[in-house]
XYZ file of C-alpha atoms in Angstrom:
377
model
C 13.665 -5.234 4.327
C 11.981 -3.209 6.817
C 11.244 0.480 6.911
C 9.231 3.322 8.568
C 7.261 5.860 7.174
C 7.640 8.886 8.809
C 3.564 10.004 9.793
C 5.632 14.130 10.366
C 5.024 16.454 9.258
C 1.896 16.241 7.653
C 1.938 19.784 6.228
C 3.532 17.253 3.285
C -0.240 15.752 2.492
C -1.969 19.406 2.483
C -3.394 20.550 -0.980
C -6.351 18.842 -3.424
C -7.092 15.108 -2.469
C -5.949 11.884 -4.208
C -7.989 10.948 -7.065
C -10.352 8.585 -5.065
C -12.714 5.572 -6.716
C -15.848 5.493 -5.681
C -16.741 2.675 -3.484
C -19.039 -0.109 -5.176
C -20.641 -3.234 -3.756
C -19.232 -5.977 -5.025
C -20.634 -8.940 -2.831
C -22.184 -9.228 0.497
C -22.166 -11.889 3.820
C -24.128 -11.571 7.649
C -23.876 -12.618 10.695
C -26.832 -14.297 11.837
C -28.303 -14.354 15.831
C -25.642 -16.455 16.448
C -22.830 -14.854 15.009
C -22.601 -17.689 12.617
C -21.642 -16.539 8.981
C -23.957 -16.795 5.899
C -23.142 -15.527 1.394
C -26.145 -13.965 1.662
C -27.763 -10.468 2.777
C -30.420 -11.837 5.914
C -29.353 -10.144 8.525
C -29.428 -6.496 6.482
C -31.855 -4.185 8.261
C -33.876 -1.368 7.550
C -34.037 2.638 9.283
C -36.988 4.169 11.013
C -36.725 6.558 13.707
C -36.649 6.324 16.706
C -38.155 7.403 19.669
C -37.073 10.722 21.675
C -36.601 10.289 25.132
C -35.203 6.412 25.599
C -33.571 5.384 27.993
C -30.153 3.517 26.189
C -29.183 1.566 29.440
C -32.719 -0.324 29.368
C -31.938 -3.737 28.758
C -28.366 -3.920 29.732
C -28.964 -6.711 32.146
C -30.050 -8.836 28.994
C -27.180 -7.476 26.098
C -26.045 -10.685 24.615
C -22.773 -10.008 23.683
C -20.871 -11.323 20.934
C -17.335 -12.723 21.944
C -14.916 -11.020 20.168
C -11.946 -12.769 21.839
C -11.210 -15.772 19.660
C -9.439 -14.114 16.184
C -11.883 -14.825 13.426
C -8.958 -12.858 10.820
C -9.936 -12.262 7.256
C -11.860 -15.833 7.204
C -15.666 -14.289 6.190
C -13.892 -11.651 4.060
C -11.380 -14.364 1.887
C -15.195 -16.703 1.550
C -16.535 -14.276 0.183
C -14.185 -12.936 -2.540
C -14.135 -17.308 -3.768
C -18.033 -16.499 -4.045
C -17.218 -13.430 -6.352
C -14.326 -14.689 -7.957
C -16.091 -18.297 -8.842
C -19.472 -16.380 -9.925
C -17.242 -13.771 -11.942
C -14.398 -16.541 -13.487
C -11.646 -13.949 -12.713
C -9.127 -12.644 -9.534
C -10.376 -9.887 -8.072
C -8.212 -6.311 -9.182
C -6.739 -5.134 -6.513
C -3.516 -4.286 -4.606
C -5.147 -4.287 -0.828
C -7.685 -6.786 1.320
C -8.830 -6.211 4.394
C -11.315 -4.977 6.955
C -12.720 -1.390 6.786
C -11.563 -1.195 10.217
C -8.038 -1.429 8.951
C -7.583 1.511 6.686
C -10.159 3.867 9.734
C -7.162 3.433 11.532
C -4.288 4.403 8.279
C -6.183 7.420 7.513
C -6.906 8.529 10.601
C -3.317 8.427 12.203
C -2.547 11.969 11.243
C -4.400 12.929 13.653
C -4.708 10.715 16.057
C -1.669 9.206 17.693
C -3.160 8.560 21.414
C -3.524 4.745 20.855
C -1.576 2.677 18.597
C -1.470 -0.385 16.262
C -0.581 -3.413 15.319
C -1.460 -5.468 11.731
C -0.377 -8.438 10.243
C 0.414 -8.232 6.453
C 1.704 -10.977 3.840
C 1.852 -10.720 0.353
C -0.119 -13.670 -2.462
C -0.210 -12.751 -5.553
C 1.102 -9.433 -5.999
C -1.612 -8.500 -3.208
C -1.399 -7.552 0.429
C -3.876 -8.918 2.519
C -3.880 -7.418 5.921
C -5.206 -8.074 9.069
C -5.777 -7.254 12.515
C -2.994 -8.347 15.165
C -5.524 -9.844 17.644
C -2.698 -10.196 20.410
C -1.684 -6.243 20.355
C -5.869 -5.770 20.407
C -6.720 -7.802 23.394
C -3.349 -7.320 25.351
C -4.765 -2.926 24.558
C -8.034 -3.999 25.782
C -7.280 -5.612 29.015
C -4.601 -3.036 29.846
C -7.759 0.393 29.375
C -10.084 -1.798 31.355
C -7.417 -2.181 33.997
C -6.712 1.643 33.675
C -10.706 2.954 33.336
C -11.734 4.291 36.205
C -16.003 5.654 35.345
C -15.632 8.927 36.072
C -17.869 10.283 39.454
C -21.826 9.812 38.537
C -21.112 8.541 34.604
C -22.139 5.243 34.111
C -19.319 2.117 33.463
C -17.693 1.926 30.506
C -19.488 -1.113 29.606
C -22.937 0.790 29.923
C -21.678 3.225 27.576
C -20.501 0.918 24.891
C -24.429 -0.864 25.039
C -25.773 2.351 24.269
C -24.769 2.264 20.882
C -25.845 -0.654 20.393
C -29.560 -0.331 22.001
C -29.182 2.838 19.770
C -29.197 0.309 16.328
C -31.875 -2.006 18.257
C -34.055 1.412 18.405
C -33.551 2.256 14.676
C -33.660 -0.624 13.129
C -36.152 -2.933 11.335
C -35.667 -6.259 9.823
C -37.953 -5.766 6.882
C -38.432 -2.314 5.172
C -41.605 -0.851 7.137
C -44.288 -1.894 4.467
C -43.899 -5.147 6.381
C -43.186 -4.841 9.808
C -46.397 -4.260 12.350
C -46.948 -0.903 14.039
C -46.604 -3.156 16.991
C -43.541 -4.137 15.989
C -42.230 -0.439 15.357
C -43.554 0.426 18.929
C -42.228 -2.055 20.651
C -37.961 -2.211 19.650
C -37.285 -0.243 23.160
C -38.267 -4.435 24.502
C -35.917 -6.395 22.338
C -33.239 -8.362 23.373
C -30.073 -6.487 22.565
C -27.667 -8.470 20.185
C -24.961 -7.352 18.612
C -23.958 -11.108 16.871
C -25.816 -10.349 13.913
C -24.326 -8.251 11.481
C -24.613 -6.922 7.778
C -21.219 -6.967 5.982
C -20.803 -5.255 2.796
C -17.638 -6.748 0.036
C -16.679 -2.729 -1.908
C -14.279 -2.314 -4.519
C -12.336 1.756 -4.147
C -9.250 3.173 -4.144
C -6.935 5.941 -3.117
C -4.913 7.586 -5.122
C -2.842 4.870 -7.148
C -3.879 1.656 -4.989
C -7.058 -0.252 -5.648
C -8.965 -1.798 -2.093
C -11.489 -4.837 -1.581
C -12.772 -3.798 1.496
C -15.351 -5.679 4.052
C -17.154 -3.844 6.532
C -20.421 -4.043 8.744
C -23.269 -1.529 7.757
C -25.693 -0.764 10.258
C -28.911 -0.336 8.288
C -30.829 0.741 4.793
C -32.865 3.503 3.736
C -34.930 2.200 0.744
C -33.324 -0.797 -1.108
C -30.849 -1.821 -2.795
C -30.502 -1.360 -6.528
C -30.937 -4.534 -8.702
C -27.922 -3.291 -10.846
C -25.196 -4.252 -9.022
C -22.375 -1.713 -8.481
C -24.949 0.860 -8.325
C -24.869 3.186 -5.437
C -26.584 2.272 -1.640
C -28.551 4.577 0.350
C -26.723 2.750 3.183
C -26.955 4.345 6.829
C -24.018 4.581 9.399
C -25.774 4.516 13.152
C -23.808 6.746 15.445
C -24.120 8.265 19.318
C -22.449 11.468 21.190
C -22.736 12.859 23.922
C -25.213 16.146 23.606
C -23.215 18.664 22.760
C -23.232 21.439 25.481
C -20.114 23.809 25.447
C -17.049 24.145 23.835
C -15.166 20.805 24.646
C -18.504 18.594 23.685
C -17.905 20.330 20.405
C -14.438 20.273 20.298
C -14.728 16.292 21.267
C -18.099 15.420 19.084
C -15.794 17.647 16.072
C -12.941 15.312 16.364
C -15.602 12.697 16.520
C -16.253 13.689 13.254
C -13.202 12.309 11.325
C -13.505 8.962 12.464
C -17.353 8.615 11.167
C -16.412 10.384 8.068
C -13.923 7.567 7.516
C -15.408 4.886 8.117
C -18.649 5.841 5.417
C -16.738 7.562 3.505
C -14.497 4.197 3.135
C -17.552 1.402 2.504
C -19.733 4.519 0.524
C -22.364 5.133 3.041
C -23.721 8.582 2.307
C -25.657 9.160 5.457
C -24.862 9.209 9.168
C -27.563 9.552 11.771
C -26.475 10.499 14.851
C -28.413 9.920 18.436
C -27.326 12.608 20.533
C -27.843 11.778 24.144
C -27.181 13.444 28.364
C -24.711 11.788 30.258
C -26.673 9.504 31.754
C -27.841 8.152 28.482
C -31.484 9.025 28.061
C -31.622 9.870 23.932
C -32.361 13.524 23.425
C -32.158 14.698 19.454
C -31.886 13.038 16.351
C -29.301 14.422 13.846
C -28.784 13.357 9.930
C -25.368 14.385 8.454
C -24.682 14.054 4.515
C -21.043 12.018 5.003
C -20.065 14.099 2.007
C -21.008 17.107 2.997
C -18.784 16.400 6.643
C -15.028 17.736 4.829
C -16.695 21.155 3.694
C -18.719 21.479 7.688
C -16.043 20.819 9.022
C -13.504 23.424 6.975
C -16.058 25.956 7.480
C -16.385 26.006 11.024
C -12.750 26.152 11.559
C -11.900 22.668 12.948
C -8.341 22.362 13.580
C -8.132 19.235 14.641
C -8.254 17.171 11.302
C -8.311 17.687 7.231
C -10.429 15.104 5.145
C -7.713 16.106 1.776
C -4.587 15.634 4.360
C -6.563 11.890 5.655
C -7.040 10.800 2.235
C -3.356 11.972 0.352
C -1.782 10.299 3.656
C -2.731 7.062 3.476
C -2.193 7.489 -0.192
C 1.552 7.799 0.070
C 1.432 5.159 2.703
C -0.497 2.612 0.907
C 1.584 3.294 -2.330
C 5.018 2.987 0.100
C 3.858 0.174 1.780
C 3.469 -1.566 -1.908
C 6.880 -0.935 -2.319
C 8.675 -1.881 0.978
C 6.381 -5.051 1.568
C 7.705 -6.794 -1.790
C 8.250 -10.749 -0.519
C 6.587 -13.394 0.999
C 6.054 -14.166 5.073
C 4.850 -12.479 8.046
C 4.666 -8.507 7.861
C 3.645 -6.854 10.980
C 2.908 -3.204 10.562
C 3.436 -0.794 13.376
C 2.609 2.471 14.987
C 3.104 2.790 18.807
C 1.415 5.239 21.128
C 1.866 8.595 20.389
C 4.364 7.646 17.858
C 5.261 9.590 14.648
C 6.481 6.703 12.407
C 4.693 3.634 11.133
C 6.664 0.645 11.013
C 7.049 -2.206 8.533
C 9.179 -5.351 9.898
C 9.381 -9.151 8.996
C 8.672 -11.620 11.627
C 7.592 -14.462 9.478
C 10.015 -15.735 6.798
C 7.740 -17.940 4.771
C 4.373 -19.007 4.645
C 1.176 -16.566 5.189
C 0.698 -17.511 8.655
C -2.672 -17.467 9.900
C -3.806 -14.923 7.577
C -5.063 -16.982 4.338
C -6.747 -20.168 4.612
C -5.549 -23.151 3.015
C -8.591 -22.856 1.703
C -8.701 -19.567 0.091
C -4.914 -20.587 -1.306
C -6.761 -24.060 -2.643
C -9.020 -21.704 -4.503
C -6.840 -19.270 -6.151
C -3.933 -22.055 -7.084
C -7.445 -24.080 -8.922
C -8.569 -20.243 -10.518
C -4.496 -19.689 -11.803
C -4.271 -23.187 -13.306
C -8.251 -22.414 -14.918
C -7.194 -19.199 -16.109
C -3.916 -20.794 -17.973
C -5.592 -23.665 -19.483
C -8.400 -21.092 -20.386
C -5.567 -19.302 -22.646
C -3.719 -22.208 -23.718
C-alpha cells in the first residue's frame, strides 16, 4: 500500500496542541575525536561563555572535519538501544525510532517547503525505524554546492558552516569549570576545531498518540547530569546567527527560531545560546533563549512565518497516518519533493529491512523475544 499525506491546507492543524510527552533521556553514547563509537558520556561538554569579539573564521585552515559521506544508517542508535534493553530486560516502548534530524524535517514541513527530503523506513516488531536516504542527501548537497555562489564581500559557504563549529569550541569545556585551568579557558580560541567528537542523547518522547525513541547530538550541559535517570537535564544548544540590523535580518532570525525550537523541543533541551555575528564572522553578542518560551514570544511578536502548535499537530497527525500506511515489511520511502504540498510514502523493497536494521540488532531482538517467551512459560 502506498499513500500521500496532504500538508495543505495547514489551517486544519491549528488550535490547542496535541499531548506531548516530556523527553526523558534513557541512554546516551559518544563519538570520540576519531568519530569512533563508545557506549558512554566521554564526549560530554560543559558550557562556559566565550569572549566577544572573537573571529569565527580563525583556524579554518586547520579544521578537523568529519567525513559524513559514509552512510552511518541508524547503527549507533541501534547499538545503544540494545545495551539499554539488555539492562532493562525488555524491549523499548516506541512506535517510531529515528534521529532527531528526521523528526525536525517532519515537524517543520508545514512552514518549510524550499528543500525536499527523502527517508527510508522499515516496520519491525510493530515499530517503524526511519533513517535519512543517504543517496538523496549526497545528491542534494552536490546540487547545492554547484549552485552556491558566494555573495559579494561574503566568505565562502564552507567558512560560514565552520563558524558554527568554532562557536561551539569557544563555548565549551571538556570538564566542569572547577576542574579546568584558567589557561585552557582563556586559550580556547587557539584550539583546533573538530566536529568528530559528539555526545548523543537518546530520549523517549511522544506527540499525540505516537511514542518515539529519538537520538540526537547535544552541544553542552549547564551544570551536571542529575543522578536520577529520566530527570530533566540542563542541556544547552549552541547556535550562531547574523546580527539583527533590519527587517530582513529580523525575519530570517524568526524563521531560524522555528528550527532552533523544534530541535531543542524534541530532545528536551531547555536553553539555547545564540551567538550573534557580523556578516564577516566576528562574534558580537550572546543571547540566552528559553526553549519553552519561544512559541509565546514568537506569537506575541506577531510572527506569521510559523506556529508551534501547528508543527506539533501536523507531526502528530502525520505519524498516526504513517503508522496506518506503513503496515507491511520491506523498505519504504518517505518523500517530500521541493515545493511539494504532499509527503509520499511508497514501498521500494518488498522484503527484508535493507540496511536500516543491523544483523546485530535483529539477532538481539530474536534473543530477547525467546528470553521473554521462556520467562512467561
